[in-house]
Backbone as a chain_set.jsonl record, in Angstrom:
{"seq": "XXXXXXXXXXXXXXXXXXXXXXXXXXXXXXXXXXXXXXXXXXXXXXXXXXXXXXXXXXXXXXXXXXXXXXXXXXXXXXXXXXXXXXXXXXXXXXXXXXXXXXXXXXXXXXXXXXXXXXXXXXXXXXXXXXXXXXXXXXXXXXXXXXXXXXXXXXXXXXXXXXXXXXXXXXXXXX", "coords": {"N": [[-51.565, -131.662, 42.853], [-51.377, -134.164, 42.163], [-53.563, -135.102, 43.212], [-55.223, -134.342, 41.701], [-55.78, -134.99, 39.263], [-55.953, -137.996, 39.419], [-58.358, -138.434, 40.265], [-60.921, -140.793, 40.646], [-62.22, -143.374, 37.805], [-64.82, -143.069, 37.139], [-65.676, -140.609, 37.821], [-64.948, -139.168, 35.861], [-65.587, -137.123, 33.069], [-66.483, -136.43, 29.749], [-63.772, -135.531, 27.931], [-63.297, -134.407, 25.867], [-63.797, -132.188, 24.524], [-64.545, -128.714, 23.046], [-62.733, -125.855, 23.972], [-61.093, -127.15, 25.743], [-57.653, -129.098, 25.839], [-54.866, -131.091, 25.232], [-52.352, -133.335, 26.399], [-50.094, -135.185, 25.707], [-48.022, -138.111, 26.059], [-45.765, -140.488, 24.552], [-44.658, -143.256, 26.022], [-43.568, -145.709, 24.699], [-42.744, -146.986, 21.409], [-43.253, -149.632, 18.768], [-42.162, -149.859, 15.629], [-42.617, -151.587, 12.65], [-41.719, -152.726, 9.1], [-41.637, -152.868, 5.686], [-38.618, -152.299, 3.214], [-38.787, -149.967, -0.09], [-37.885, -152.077, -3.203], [-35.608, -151.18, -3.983], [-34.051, -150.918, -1.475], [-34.469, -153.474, -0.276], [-34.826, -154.574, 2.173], [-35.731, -155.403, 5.532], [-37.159, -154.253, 8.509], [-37.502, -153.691, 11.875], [-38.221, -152.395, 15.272], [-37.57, -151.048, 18.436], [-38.753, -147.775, 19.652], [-37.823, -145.549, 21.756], [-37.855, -142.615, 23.59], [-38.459, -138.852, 23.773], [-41.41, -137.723, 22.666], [-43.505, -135.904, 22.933], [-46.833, -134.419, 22.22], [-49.137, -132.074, 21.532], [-52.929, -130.456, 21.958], [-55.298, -129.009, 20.82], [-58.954, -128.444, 21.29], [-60.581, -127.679, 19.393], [-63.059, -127.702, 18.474], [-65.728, -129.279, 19.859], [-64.798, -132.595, 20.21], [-62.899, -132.724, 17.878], [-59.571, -132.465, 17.664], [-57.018, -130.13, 17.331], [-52.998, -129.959, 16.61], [-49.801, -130.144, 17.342], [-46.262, -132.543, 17.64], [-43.337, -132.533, 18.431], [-40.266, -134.278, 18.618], [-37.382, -136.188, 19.858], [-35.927, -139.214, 19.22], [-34.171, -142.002, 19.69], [-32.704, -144.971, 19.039], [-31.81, -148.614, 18.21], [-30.568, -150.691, 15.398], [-29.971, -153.387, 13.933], [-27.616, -153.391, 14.727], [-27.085, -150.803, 14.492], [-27.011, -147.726, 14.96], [-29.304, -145.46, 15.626], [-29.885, -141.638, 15.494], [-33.186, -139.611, 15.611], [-34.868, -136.514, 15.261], [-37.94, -134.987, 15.107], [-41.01, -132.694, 13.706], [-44.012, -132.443, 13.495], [-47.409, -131.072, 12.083], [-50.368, -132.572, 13.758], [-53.623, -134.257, 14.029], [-56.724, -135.349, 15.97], [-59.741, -136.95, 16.321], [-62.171, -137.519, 18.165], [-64.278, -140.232, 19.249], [-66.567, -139.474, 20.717], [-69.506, -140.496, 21.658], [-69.54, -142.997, 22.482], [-69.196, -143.484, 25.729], [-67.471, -142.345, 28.626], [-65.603, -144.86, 30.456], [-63.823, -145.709, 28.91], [-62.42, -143.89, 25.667], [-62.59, -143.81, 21.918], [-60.369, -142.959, 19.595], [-59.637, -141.369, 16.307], [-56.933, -140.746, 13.58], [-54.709, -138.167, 12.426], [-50.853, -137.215, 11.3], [-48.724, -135.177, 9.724], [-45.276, -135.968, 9.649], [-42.233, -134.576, 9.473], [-38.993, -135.558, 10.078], [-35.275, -135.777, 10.92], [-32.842, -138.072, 10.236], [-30.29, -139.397, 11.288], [-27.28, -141.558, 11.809], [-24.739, -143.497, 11.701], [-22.788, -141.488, 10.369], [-24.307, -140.637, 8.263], [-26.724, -138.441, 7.132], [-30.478, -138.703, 6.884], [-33.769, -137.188, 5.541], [-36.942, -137.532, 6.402], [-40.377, -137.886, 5.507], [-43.6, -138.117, 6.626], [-47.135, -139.293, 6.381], [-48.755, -140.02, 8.737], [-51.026, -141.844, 9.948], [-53.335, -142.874, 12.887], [-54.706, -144.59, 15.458], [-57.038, -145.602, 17.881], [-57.604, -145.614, 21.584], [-58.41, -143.911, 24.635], [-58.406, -144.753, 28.129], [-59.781, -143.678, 30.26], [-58.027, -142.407, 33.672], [-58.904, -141.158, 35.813], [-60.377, -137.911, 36.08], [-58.817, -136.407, 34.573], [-56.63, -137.561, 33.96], [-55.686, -140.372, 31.126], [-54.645, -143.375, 29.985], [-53.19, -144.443, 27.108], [-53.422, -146.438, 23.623], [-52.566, -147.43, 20.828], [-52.595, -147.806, 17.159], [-50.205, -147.705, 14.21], [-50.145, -146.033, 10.921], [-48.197, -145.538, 8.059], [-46.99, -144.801, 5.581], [-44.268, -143.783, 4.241], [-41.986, -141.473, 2.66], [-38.234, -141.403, 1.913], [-35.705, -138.9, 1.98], [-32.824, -139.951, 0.671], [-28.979, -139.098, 0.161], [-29.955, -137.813, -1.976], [-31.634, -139.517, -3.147], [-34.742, -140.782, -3.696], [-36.778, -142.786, -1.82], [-39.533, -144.761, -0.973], [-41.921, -146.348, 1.42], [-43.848, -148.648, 3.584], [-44.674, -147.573, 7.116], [-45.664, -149.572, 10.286], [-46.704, -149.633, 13.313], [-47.117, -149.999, 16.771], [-48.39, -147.861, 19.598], [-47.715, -146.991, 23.097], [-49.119, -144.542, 25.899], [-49.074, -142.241, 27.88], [-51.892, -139.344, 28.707], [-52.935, -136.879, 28.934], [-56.035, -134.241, 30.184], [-56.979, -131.048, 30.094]], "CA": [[-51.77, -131.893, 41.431], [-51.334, -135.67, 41.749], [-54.899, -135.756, 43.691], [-56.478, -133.991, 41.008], [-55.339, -136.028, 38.399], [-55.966, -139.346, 39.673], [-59.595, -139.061, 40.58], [-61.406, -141.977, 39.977], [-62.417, -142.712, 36.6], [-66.065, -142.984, 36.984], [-65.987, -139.016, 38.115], [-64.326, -138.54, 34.282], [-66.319, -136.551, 31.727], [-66.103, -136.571, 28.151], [-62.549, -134.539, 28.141], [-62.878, -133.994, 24.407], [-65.439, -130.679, 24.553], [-64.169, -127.457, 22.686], [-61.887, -125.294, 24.2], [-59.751, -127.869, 26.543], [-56.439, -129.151, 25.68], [-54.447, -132.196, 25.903], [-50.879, -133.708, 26.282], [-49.584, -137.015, 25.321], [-46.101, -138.508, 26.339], [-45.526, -141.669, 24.624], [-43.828, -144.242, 26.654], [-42.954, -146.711, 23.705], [-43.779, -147.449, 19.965], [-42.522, -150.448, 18.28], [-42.756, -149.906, 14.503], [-41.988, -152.952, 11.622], [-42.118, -152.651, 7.955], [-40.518, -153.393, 4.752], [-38.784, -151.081, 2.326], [-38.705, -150.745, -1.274], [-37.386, -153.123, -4.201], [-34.137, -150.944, -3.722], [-33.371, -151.332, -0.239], [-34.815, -155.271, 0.237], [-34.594, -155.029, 3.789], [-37.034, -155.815, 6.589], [-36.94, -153.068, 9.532], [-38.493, -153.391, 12.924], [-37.342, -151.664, 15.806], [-38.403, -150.462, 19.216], [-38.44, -146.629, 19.411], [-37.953, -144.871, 23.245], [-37.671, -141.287, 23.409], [-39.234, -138.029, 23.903], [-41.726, -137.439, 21.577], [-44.772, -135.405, 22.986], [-47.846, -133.748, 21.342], [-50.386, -131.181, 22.459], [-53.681, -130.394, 20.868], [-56.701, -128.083, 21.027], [-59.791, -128.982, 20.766], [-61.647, -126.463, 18.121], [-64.746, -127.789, 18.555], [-66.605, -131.098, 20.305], [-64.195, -134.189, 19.308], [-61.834, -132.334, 17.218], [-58.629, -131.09, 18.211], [-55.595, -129.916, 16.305], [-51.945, -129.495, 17.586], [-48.216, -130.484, 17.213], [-45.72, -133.091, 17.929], [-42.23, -132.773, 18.444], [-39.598, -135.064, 19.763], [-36.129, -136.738, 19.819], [-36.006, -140.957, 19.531], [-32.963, -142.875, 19.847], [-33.536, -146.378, 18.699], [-30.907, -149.223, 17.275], [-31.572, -151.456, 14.699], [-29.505, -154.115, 13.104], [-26.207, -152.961, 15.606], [-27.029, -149.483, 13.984], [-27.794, -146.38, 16.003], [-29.974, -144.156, 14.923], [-31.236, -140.296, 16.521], [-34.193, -139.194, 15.135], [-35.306, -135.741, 15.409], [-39.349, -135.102, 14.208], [-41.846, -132.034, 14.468], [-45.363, -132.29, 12.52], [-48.723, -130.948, 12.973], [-51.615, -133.697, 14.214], [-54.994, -133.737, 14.345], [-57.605, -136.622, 16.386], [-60.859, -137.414, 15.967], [-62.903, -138.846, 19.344], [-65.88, -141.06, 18.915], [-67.785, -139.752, 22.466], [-70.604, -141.031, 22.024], [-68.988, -143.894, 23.185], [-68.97, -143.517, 26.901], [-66.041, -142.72, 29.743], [-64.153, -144.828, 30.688], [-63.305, -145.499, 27.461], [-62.685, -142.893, 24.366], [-61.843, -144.14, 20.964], [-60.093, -141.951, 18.385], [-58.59, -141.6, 15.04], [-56.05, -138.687, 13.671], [-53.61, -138.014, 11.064], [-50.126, -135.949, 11.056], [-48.025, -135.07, 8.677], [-44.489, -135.692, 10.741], [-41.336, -134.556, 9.363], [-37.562, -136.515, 10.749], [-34.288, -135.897, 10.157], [-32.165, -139.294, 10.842], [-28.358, -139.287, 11.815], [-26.465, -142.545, 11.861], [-22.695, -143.831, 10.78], [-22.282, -140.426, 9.745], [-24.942, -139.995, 7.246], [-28.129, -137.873, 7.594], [-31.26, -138.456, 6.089], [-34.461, -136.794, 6.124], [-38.044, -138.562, 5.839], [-41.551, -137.435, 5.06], [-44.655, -139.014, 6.734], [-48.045, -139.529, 6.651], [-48.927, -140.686, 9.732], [-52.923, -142.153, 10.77], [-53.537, -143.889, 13.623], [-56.662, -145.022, 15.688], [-56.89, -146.332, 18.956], [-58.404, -145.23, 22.398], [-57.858, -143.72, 25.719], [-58.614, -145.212, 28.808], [-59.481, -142.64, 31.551], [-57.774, -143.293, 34.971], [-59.049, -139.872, 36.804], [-60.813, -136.667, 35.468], [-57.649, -134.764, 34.091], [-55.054, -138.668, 33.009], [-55.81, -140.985, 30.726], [-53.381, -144.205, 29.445], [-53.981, -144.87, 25.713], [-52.615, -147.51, 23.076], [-53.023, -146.975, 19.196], [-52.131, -148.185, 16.081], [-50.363, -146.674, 13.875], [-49.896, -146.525, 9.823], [-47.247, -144.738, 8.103], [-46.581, -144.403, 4.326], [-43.246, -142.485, 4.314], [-40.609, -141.208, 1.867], [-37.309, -141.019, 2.568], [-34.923, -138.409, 0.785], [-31.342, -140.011, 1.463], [-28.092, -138.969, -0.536], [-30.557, -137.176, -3.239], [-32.631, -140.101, -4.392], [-36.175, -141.296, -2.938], [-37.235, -144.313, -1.098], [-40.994, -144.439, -0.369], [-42.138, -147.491, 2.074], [-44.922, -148.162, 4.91], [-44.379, -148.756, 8.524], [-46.879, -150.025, 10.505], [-46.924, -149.726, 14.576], [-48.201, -149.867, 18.229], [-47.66, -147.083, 20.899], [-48.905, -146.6, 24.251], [-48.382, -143.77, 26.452], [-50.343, -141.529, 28.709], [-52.721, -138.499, 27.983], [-53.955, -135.762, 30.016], [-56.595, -133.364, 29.551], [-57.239, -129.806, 30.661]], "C": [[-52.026, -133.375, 41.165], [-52.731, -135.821, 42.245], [-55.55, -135.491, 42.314], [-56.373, -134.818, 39.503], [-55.867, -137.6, 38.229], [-57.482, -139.273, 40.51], [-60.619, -140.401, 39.889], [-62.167, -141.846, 38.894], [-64.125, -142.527, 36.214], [-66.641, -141.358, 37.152], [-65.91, -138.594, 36.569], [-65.881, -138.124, 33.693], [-66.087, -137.229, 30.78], [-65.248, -134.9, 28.306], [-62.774, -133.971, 26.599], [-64.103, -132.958, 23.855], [-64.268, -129.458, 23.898], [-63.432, -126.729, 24.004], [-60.467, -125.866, 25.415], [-59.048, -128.667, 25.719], [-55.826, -130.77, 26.204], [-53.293, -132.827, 25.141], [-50.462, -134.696, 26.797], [-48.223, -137.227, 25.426], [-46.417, -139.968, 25.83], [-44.575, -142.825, 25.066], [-43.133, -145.496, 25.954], [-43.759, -146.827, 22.455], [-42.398, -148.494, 19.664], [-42.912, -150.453, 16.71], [-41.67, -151.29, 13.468], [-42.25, -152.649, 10.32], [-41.457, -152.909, 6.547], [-40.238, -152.098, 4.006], [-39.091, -151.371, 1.361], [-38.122, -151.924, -1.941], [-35.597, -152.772, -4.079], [-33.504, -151.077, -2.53], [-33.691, -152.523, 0.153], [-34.37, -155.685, 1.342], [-35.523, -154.999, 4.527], [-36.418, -155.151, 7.523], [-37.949, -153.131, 10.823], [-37.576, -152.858, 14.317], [-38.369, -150.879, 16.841], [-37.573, -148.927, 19.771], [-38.8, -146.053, 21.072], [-37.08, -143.622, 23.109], [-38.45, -140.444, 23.564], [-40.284, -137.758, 22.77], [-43.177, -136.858, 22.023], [-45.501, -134.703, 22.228], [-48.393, -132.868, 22.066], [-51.131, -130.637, 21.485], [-54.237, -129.498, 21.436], [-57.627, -128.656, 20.736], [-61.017, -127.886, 20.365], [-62.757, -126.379, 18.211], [-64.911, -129.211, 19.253], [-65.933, -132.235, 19.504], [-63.171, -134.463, 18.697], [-61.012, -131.857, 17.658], [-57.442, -131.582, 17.479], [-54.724, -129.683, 17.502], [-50.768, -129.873, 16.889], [-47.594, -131.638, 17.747], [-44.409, -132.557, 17.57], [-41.535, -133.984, 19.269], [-38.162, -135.823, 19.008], [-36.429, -138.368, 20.252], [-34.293, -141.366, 18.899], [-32.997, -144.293, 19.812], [-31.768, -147.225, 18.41], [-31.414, -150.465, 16.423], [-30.393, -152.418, 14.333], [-27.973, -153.681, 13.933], [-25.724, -151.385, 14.969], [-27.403, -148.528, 14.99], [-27.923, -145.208, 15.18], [-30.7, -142.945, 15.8], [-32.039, -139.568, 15.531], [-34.607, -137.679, 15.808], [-36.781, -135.446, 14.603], [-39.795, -133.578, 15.168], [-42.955, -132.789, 13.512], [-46.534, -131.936, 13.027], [-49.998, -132.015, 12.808], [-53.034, -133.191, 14.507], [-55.906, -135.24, 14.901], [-59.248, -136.194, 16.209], [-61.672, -138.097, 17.478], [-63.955, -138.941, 19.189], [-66.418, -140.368, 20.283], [-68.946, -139.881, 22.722], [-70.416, -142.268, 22.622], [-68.589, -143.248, 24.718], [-67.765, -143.572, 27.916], [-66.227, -144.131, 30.587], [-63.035, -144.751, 29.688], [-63.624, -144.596, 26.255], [-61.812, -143.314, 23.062], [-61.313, -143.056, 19.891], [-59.763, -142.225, 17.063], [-58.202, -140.169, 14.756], [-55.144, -139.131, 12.184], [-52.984, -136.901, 11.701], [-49.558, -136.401, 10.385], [-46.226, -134.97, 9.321], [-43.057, -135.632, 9.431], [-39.813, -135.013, 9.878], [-36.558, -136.175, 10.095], [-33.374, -136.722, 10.947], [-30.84, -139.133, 10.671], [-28.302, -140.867, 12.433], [-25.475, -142.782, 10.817], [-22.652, -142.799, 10.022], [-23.04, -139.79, 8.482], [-26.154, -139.178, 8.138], [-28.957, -138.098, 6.81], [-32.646, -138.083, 6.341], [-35.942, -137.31, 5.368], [-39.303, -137.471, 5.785], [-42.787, -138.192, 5.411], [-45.906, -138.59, 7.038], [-48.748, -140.491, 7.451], [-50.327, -141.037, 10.211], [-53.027, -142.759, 11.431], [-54.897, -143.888, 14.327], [-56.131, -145.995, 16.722], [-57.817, -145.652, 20.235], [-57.81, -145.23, 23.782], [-58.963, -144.351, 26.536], [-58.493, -144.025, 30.252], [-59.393, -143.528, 32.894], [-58.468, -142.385, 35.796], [-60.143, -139.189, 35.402], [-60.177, -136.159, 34.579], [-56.783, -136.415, 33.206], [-55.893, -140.18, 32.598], [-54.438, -142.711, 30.293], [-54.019, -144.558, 28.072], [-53.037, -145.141, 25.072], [-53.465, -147.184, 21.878], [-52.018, -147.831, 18.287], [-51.525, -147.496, 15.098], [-50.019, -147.054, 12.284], [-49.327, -145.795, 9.06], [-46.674, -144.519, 6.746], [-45.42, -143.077, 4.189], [-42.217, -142.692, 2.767], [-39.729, -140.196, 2.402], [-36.109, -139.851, 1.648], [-33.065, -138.664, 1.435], [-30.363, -139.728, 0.34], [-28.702, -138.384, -2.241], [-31.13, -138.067, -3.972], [-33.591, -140.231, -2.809], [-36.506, -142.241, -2.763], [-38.794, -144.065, -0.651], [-41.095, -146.41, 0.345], [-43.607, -147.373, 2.467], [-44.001, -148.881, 6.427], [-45.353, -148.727, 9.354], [-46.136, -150.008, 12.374], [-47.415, -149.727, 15.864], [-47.579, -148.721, 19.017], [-48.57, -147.127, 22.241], [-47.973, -145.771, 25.256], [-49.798, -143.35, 27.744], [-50.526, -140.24, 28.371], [-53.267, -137.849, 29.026], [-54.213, -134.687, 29.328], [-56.902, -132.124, 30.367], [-57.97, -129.439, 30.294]], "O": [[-52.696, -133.802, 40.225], [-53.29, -136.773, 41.701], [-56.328, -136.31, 41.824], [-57.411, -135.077, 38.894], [-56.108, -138.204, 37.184], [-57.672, -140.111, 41.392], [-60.829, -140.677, 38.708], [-62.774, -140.803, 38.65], [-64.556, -141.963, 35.208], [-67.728, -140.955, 36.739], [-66.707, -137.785, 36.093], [-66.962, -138.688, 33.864], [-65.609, -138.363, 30.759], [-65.657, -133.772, 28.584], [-62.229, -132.894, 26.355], [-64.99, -133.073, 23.009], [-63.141, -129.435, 24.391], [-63.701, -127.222, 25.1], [-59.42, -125.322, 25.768], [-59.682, -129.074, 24.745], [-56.183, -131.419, 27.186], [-53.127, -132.922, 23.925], [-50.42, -135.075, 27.967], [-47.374, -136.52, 24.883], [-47.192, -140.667, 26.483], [-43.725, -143.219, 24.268], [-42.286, -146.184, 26.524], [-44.985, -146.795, 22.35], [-41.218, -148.405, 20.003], [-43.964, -151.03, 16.435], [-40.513, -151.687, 13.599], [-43.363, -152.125, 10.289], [-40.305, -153.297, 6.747], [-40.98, -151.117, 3.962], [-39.591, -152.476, 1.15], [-37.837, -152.856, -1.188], [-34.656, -153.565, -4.074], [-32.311, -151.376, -2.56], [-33.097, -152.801, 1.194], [-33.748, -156.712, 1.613], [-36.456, -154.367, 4.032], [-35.194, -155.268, 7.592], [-39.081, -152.653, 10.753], [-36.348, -152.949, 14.325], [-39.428, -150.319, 16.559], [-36.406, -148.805, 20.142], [-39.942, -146.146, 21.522], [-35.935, -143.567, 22.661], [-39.579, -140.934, 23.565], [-39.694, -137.521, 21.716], [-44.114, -137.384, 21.423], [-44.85, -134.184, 21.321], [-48.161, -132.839, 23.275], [-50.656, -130.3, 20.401], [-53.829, -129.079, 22.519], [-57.476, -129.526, 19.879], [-62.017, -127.49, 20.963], [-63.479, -125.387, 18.104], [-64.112, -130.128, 19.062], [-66.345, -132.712, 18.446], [-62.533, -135.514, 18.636], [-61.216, -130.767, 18.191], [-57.007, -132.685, 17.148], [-55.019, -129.408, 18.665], [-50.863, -129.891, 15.661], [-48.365, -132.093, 18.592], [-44.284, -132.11, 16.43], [-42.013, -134.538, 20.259], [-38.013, -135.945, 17.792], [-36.989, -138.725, 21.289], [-33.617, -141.009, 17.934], [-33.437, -144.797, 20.845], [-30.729, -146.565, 18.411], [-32.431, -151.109, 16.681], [-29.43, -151.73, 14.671], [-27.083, -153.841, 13.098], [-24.595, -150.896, 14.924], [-28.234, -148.826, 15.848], [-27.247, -144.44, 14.496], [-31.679, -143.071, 16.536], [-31.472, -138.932, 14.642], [-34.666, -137.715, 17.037], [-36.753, -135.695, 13.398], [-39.469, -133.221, 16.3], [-42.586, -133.74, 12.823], [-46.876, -132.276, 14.159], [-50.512, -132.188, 11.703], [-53.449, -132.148, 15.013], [-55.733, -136.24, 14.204], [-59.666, -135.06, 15.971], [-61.598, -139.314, 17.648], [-64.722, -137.999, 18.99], [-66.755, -141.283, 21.034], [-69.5, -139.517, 23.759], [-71.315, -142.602, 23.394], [-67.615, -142.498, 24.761], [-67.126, -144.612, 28.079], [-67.167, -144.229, 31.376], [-61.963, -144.155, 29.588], [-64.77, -144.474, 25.824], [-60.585, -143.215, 23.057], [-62.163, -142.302, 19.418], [-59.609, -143.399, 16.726], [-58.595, -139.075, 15.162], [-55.072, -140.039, 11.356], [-53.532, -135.992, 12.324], [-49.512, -137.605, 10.129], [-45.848, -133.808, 9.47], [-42.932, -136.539, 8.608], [-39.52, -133.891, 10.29], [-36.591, -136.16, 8.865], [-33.044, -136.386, 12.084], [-30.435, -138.61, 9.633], [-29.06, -141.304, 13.299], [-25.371, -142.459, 9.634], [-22.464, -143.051, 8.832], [-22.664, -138.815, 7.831], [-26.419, -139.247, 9.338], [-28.58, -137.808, 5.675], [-33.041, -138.56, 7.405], [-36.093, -137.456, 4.155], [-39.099, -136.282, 6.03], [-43.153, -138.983, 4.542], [-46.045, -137.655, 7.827], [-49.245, -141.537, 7.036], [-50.735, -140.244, 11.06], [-52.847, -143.868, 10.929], [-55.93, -143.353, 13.924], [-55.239, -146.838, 16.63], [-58.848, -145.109, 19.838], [-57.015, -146.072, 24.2], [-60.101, -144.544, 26.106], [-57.534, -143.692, 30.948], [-59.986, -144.541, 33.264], [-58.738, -142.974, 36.843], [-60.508, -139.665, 34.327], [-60.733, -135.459, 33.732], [-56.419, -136.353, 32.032], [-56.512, -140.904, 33.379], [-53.254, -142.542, 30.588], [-55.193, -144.906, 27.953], [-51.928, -144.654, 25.295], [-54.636, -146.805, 21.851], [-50.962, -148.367, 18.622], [-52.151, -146.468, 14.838], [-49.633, -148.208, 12.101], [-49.994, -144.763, 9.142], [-45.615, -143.896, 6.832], [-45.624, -141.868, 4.079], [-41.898, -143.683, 2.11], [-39.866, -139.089, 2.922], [-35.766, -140.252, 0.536], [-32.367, -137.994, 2.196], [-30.844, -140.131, -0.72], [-28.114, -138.492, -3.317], [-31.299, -137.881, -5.177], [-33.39, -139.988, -1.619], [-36.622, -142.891, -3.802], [-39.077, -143.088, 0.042], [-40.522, -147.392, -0.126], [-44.417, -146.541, 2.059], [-43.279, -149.838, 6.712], [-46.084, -147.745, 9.226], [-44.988, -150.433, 12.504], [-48.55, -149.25, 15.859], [-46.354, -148.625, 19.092], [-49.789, -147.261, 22.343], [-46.782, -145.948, 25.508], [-50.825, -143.864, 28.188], [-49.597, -139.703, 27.767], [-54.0, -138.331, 29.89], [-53.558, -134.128, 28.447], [-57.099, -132.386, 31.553], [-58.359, -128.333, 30.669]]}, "num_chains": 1, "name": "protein.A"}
């Protein structure tokens, strides 16, 4: 499996053709951002944890799918576990040429946060844009941006923010 994977990347296609598939592990995101007027705090914070996706691709470029995942982060000598699902969707430019494939996407990711004994649960609109880097035929490594307009519903009122971040992980396609 590891040969077929790791063929060199000049063999690569354009992975992003109708009816194949593909699954993303992100290896780190670091997101930063401010909140509202009511919480007047500044938040950045590097996020490691499970958090994979898997898509379809519907047609040539497009492919829908899911994310779930568990992140465990600390912030300020806080610890926070994050639980998220939401469904995602990307976008790949391929007319742009392998080695490189640029994308853009949107999901809609749901979280429910646990720390010092509270819970609270967030609401996001998630878009990012960035581009994979094929290493082989089948595994890519790819780094994105990401942009994040969320509201939070904690103790029955509403907090709306943005947070703004980088991830990079790796990406394989079937």
């Amino acid at each position: 499996l590891l040969v077929l994977l790791t063929v060199p990347a000049f063999a690569a296609t354009n992975p992003a053709v109708k009816g194949n598939f593909s699954v993303s592990l992100p290896l780190f995101s670091y997101w930063t951002g401010i909140g509202d007027l009511d919480e007047s705090s500044y938040f950045s914070f590097l996020a490691v944890g499970l958090e994979p996706d898997v898509q379809y691709f519907v047609m040539d470029d497009l492919s829908v799918g899911g994310k779930v995942g568990y992140i465990s982060d600390e912030n300020g000598g806080v610890k926070t576990k994050t639980t998220l699902f939401g469904p995602m969707a990307n976008y790949y430019f391929s007319f742009i040429k392998a080695p490189v494939l640029p994308y853009a996407g949107a999901g809609l990711i749901y979280e429910q946060n646990k720390y010092d004994g509270a819970k609270e649960k967030t609401t996001e609109l998630r878009l990012h844009g960035g581009a994979v880097y094929m290493l082989g035929k089948h595994l890519s490594a790819y780094g994105e941006i990401l942009l994040s307009p969320y509201v939070k519903y904690s103790n029955g009122e509403s907090i709306s923010g943005q947070k703004l971040g980088i991830s990079a992980g790796i990406r394989a396609f079937f």
